[in-house]
Short mmCIF file of C-alpha atoms in Angstrom, two decimals:
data_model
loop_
_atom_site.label_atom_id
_atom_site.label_comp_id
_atom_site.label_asym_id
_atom_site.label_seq_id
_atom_site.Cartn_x
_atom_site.Cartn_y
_atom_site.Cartn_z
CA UNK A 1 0.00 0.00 0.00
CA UNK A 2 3.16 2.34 0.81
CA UNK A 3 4.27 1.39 -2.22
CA UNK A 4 0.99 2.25 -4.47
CA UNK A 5 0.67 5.41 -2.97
CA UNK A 6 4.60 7.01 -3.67
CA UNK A 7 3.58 5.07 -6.96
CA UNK A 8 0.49 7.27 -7.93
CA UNK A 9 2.03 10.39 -6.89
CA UNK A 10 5.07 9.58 -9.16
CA UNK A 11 2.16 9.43 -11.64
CA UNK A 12 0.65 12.07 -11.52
CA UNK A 13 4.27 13.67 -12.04
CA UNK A 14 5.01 11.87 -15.02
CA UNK A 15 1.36 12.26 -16.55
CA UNK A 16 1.65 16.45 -16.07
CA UNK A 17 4.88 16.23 -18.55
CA UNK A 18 2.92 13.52 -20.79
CA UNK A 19 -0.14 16.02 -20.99
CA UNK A 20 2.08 18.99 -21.65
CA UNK A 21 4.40 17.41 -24.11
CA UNK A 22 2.63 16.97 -26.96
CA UNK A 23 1.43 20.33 -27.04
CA UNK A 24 4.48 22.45 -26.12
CA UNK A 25 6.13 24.57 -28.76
CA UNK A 26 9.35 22.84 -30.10
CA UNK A 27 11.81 25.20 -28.02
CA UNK A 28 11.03 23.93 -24.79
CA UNK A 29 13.38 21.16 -23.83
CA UNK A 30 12.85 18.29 -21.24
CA UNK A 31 14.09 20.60 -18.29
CA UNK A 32 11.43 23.26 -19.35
CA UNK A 33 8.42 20.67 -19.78
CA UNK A 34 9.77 18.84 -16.14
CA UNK A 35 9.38 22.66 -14.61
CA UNK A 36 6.20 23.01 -15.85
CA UNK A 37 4.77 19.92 -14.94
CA UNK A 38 6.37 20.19 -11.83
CA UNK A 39 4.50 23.53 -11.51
CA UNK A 40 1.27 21.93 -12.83
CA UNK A 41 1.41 18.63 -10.09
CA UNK A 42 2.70 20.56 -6.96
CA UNK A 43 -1.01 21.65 -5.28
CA UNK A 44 -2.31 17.97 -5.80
CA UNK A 45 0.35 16.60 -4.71
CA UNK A 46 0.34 18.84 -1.34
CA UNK A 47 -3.68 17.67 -1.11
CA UNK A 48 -2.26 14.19 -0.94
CA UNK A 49 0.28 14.84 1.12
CA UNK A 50 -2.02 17.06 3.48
CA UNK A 51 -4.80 14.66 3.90
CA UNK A 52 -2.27 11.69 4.56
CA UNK A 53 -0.92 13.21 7.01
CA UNK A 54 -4.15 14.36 8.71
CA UNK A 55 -4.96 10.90 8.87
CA UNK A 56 -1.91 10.00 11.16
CA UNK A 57 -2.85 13.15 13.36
CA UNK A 58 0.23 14.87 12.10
CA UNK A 59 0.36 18.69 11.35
CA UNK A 60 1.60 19.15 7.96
CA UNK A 61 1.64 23.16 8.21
CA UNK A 62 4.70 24.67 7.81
CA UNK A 63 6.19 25.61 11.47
CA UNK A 64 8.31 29.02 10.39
CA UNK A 65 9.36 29.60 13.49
CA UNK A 66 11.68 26.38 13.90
CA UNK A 67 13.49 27.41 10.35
CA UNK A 68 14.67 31.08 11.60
CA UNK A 69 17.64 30.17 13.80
CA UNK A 70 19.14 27.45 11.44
CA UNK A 71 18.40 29.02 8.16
CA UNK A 72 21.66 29.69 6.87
CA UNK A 73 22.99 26.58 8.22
CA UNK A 74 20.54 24.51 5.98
CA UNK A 75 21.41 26.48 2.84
CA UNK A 76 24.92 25.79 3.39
CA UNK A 77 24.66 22.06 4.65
CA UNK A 78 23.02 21.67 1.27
CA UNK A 79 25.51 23.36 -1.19
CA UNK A 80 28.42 21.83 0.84
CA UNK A 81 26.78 18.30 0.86
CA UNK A 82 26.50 18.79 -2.69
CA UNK A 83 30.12 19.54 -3.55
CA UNK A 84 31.53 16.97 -0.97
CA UNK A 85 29.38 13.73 -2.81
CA UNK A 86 29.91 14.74 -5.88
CA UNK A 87 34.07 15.34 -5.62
CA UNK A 88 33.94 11.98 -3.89
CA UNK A 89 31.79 10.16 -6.68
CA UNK A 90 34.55 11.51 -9.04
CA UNK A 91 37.04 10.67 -6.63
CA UNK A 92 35.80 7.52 -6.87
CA UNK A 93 36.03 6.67 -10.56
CA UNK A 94 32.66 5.58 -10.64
CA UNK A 95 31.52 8.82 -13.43
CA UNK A 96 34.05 7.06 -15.56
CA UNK A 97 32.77 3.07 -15.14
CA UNK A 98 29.13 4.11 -15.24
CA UNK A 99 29.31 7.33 -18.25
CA UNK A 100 25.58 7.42 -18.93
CA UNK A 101 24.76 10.26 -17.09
CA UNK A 102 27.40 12.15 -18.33
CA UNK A 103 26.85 11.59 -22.11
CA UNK A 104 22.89 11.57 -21.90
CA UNK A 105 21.59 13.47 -18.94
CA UNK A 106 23.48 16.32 -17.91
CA UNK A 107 23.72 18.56 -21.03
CA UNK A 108 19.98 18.17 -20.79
CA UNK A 109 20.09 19.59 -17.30
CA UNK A 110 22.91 22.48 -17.76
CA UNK A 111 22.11 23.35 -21.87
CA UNK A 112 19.07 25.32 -20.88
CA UNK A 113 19.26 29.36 -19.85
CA UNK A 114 20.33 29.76 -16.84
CA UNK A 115 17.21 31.35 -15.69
CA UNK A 116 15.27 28.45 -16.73
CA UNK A 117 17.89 26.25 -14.53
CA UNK A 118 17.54 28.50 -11.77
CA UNK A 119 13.33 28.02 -12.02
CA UNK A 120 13.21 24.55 -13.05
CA UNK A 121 15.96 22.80 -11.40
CA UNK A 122 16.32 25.00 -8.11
CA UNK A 123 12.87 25.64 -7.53
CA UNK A 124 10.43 23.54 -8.86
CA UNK A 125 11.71 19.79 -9.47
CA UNK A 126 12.78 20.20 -5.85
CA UNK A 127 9.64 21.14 -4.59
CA UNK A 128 7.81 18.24 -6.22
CA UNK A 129 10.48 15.49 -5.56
CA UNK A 130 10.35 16.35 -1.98
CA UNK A 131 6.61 16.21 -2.00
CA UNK A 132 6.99 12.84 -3.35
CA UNK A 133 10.10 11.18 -1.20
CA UNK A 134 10.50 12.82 2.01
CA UNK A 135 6.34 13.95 1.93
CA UNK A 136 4.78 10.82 0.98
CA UNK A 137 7.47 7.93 0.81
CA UNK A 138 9.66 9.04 4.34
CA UNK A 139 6.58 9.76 6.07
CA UNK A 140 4.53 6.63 5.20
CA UNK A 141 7.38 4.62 5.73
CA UNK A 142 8.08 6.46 9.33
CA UNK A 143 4.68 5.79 10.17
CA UNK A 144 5.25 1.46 9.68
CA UNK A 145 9.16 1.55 10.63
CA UNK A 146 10.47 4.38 12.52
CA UNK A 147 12.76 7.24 10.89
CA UNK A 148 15.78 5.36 10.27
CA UNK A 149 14.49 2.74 8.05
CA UNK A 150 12.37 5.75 6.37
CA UNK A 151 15.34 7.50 5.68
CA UNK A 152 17.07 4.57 4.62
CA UNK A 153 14.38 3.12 2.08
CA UNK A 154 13.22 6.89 0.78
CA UNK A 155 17.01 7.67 0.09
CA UNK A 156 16.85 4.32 -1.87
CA UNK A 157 13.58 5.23 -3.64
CA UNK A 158 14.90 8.73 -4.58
CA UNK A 159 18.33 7.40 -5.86
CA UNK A 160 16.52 4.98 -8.05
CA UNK A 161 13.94 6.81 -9.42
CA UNK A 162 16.98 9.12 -10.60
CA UNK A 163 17.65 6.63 -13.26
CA UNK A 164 21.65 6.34 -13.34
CA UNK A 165 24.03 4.70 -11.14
CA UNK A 166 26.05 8.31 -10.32
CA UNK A 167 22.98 9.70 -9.91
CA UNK A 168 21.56 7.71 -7.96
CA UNK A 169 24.20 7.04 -5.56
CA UNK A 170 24.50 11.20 -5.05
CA UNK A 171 20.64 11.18 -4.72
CA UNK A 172 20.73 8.44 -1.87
CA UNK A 173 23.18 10.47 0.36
CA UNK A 174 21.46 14.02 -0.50
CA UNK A 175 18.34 12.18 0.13
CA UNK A 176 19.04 10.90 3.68
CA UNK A 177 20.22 14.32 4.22
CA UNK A 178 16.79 15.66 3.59
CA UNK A 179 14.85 12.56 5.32
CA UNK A 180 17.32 13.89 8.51
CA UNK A 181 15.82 17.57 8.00
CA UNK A 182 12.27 16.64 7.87
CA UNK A 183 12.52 14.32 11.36
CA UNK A 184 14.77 17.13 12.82
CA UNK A 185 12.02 20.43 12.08
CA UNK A 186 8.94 18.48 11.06
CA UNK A 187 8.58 20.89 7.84
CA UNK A 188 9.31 20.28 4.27
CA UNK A 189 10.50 23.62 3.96
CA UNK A 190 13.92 21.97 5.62
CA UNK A 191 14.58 19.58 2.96
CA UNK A 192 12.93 21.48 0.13
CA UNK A 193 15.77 24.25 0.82
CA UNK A 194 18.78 21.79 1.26
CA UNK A 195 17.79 20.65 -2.02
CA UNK A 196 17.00 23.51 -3.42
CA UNK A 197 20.90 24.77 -2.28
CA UNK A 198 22.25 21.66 -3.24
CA UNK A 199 21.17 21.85 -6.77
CA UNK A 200 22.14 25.66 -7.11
CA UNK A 201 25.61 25.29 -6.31
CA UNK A 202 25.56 22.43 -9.13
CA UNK A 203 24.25 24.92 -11.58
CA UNK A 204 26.37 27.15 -10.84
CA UNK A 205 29.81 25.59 -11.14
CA UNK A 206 28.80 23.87 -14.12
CA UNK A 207 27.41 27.05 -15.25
CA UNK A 208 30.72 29.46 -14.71
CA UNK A 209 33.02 26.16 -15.20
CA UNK A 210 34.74 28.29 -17.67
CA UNK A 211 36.09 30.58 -15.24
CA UNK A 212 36.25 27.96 -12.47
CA UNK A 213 38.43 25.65 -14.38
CA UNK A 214 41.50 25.93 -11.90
CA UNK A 215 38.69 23.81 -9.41
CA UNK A 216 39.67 20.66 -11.26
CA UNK A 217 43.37 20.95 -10.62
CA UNK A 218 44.13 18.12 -8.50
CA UNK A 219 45.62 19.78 -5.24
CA UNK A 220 42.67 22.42 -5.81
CA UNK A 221 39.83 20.01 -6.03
CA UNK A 222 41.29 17.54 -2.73
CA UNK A 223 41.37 20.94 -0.90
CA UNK A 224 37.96 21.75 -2.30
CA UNK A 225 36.52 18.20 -0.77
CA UNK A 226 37.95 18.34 2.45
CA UNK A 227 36.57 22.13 2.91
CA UNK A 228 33.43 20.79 1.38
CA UNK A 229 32.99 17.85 3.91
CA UNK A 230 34.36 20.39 7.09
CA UNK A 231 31.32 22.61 6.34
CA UNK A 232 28.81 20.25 5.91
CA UNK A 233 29.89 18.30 9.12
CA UNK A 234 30.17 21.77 10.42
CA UNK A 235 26.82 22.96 9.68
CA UNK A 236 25.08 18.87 10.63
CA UNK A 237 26.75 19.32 13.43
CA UNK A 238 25.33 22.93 14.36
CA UNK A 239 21.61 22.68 12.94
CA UNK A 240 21.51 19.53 15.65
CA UNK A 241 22.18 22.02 18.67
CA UNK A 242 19.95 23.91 17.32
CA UNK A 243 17.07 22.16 16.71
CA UNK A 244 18.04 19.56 19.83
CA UNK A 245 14.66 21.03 20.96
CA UNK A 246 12.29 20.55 17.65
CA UNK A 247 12.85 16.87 16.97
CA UNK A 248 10.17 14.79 16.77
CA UNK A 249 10.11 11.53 18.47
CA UNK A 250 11.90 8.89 17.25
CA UNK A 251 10.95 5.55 17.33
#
């Protein structure tokens, strides 16, 4: 049943960009027709995600206040989280055994204007993806196993359903990440602007790569990691005193 339900809102999703395809003028790209389907799914996908939650007795408003004081820290845990996974991934080797999403996906995602990376891939994708897997598939799956396994099998969901190997394995850690947000303030708004931060910083360094091409000499790009991974463990370390008093229970 947890299942069927993460699968209908994925659905919904997909049948948005399936509606709006055929009629789009031929200058809008995949990234463009994702935005706008995002755009087009996001208030019944909040319905669903409102009334499931109402049935649990959980309080699926916003809560503001609990954002102020860690604010920044989320931002940055997001961007730095972002830069650390992805220099390790290449650190790895894996972008080189596994190409795909090099070669096919990403001049998809960075060919469009920047503006319509900024609105598409910053704003709305994230908005709808965290509707679906910290929203509906974290929360359901809280609700039978506790957080942990949520996070665990959510992160799981959201690398898969990202449809590459490097992908997915940078989706699964961003994606517990996220899952550890939501438990920690009880608001999507937590998540939705770690990944909203975590995909601007991409756009951006791919974006002014030109001028940031001193980044990928070697000493440069280990110094770049370690920074990367001292922030974010930095700011995990510092939106967890601060929030020590919002958690919700954990079980």
């Amino acid at each position: 049943m947890i299942l069927l339900k993460i699968f209908l809102s994925l659905v919904i999703y997909w049948a948005m960009f399936n509606v709006i395809a055929p009629f789009a003028p031929a200058s809008f790209g995949p990234l463009l027709l994702t935005g706008l389907a995002a755009l087009l799914s996001l208030p019944l996908l909040y319905v669903f995600y409102r009334r499931e939650r109402g049935r649990h007795g959980q309080e699926a408003r916003p809560e503001y206040r609990r954002l102020g004081p860690s604010l920044a820290l989320i931002l940055l845990f997001g961007a730095a989280a972002s830069v650390a996974v992805n220099n390790l991934l290449n650190l790895s080797g894996l972008p080189y055994l596994f190409p795909g999403y090099a070669e096919n996906m990403a001049p998809a995602l960075y060919a469009p204007p920047l503006l319509t990376q900024l609105i598409c891939t910053c704003l709305l994708i994230p908005a709808v993806e965290e509707l679906i897997f910290r929203g509906q598939a974290f929360c359901l799956f809280r609700d039978r196993f506790g957080w942990r396994t949520a996070a665990f099998l959510s992160a799981l969901l959201f690398g898969l359903y990202h449809g590459s190997v490097v992908q997915g394995v940078y989706a699964f850690f961003l994606g517990l990440g996220a899952a550890w947000l939501l438990q920690r303030f009880g608001t999507l708004l937590a998540p939705w602007l770690f990944h909203m931060a975590a995909n601007l910083i991409s756009v951006l360094l791919e974006h002014f790569s030109g001028q940031l091409a001193f980044l990928n000499l070697l000493p440069v790009f280990l110094a770049e990691t370690g920074i990367a991974l001292g922030l974010a463990a930095v700011c995990f370390l510092g939106i967890r005193g601060r929030s020590a008093g919002n958690e919700r229970p954990r079980r």
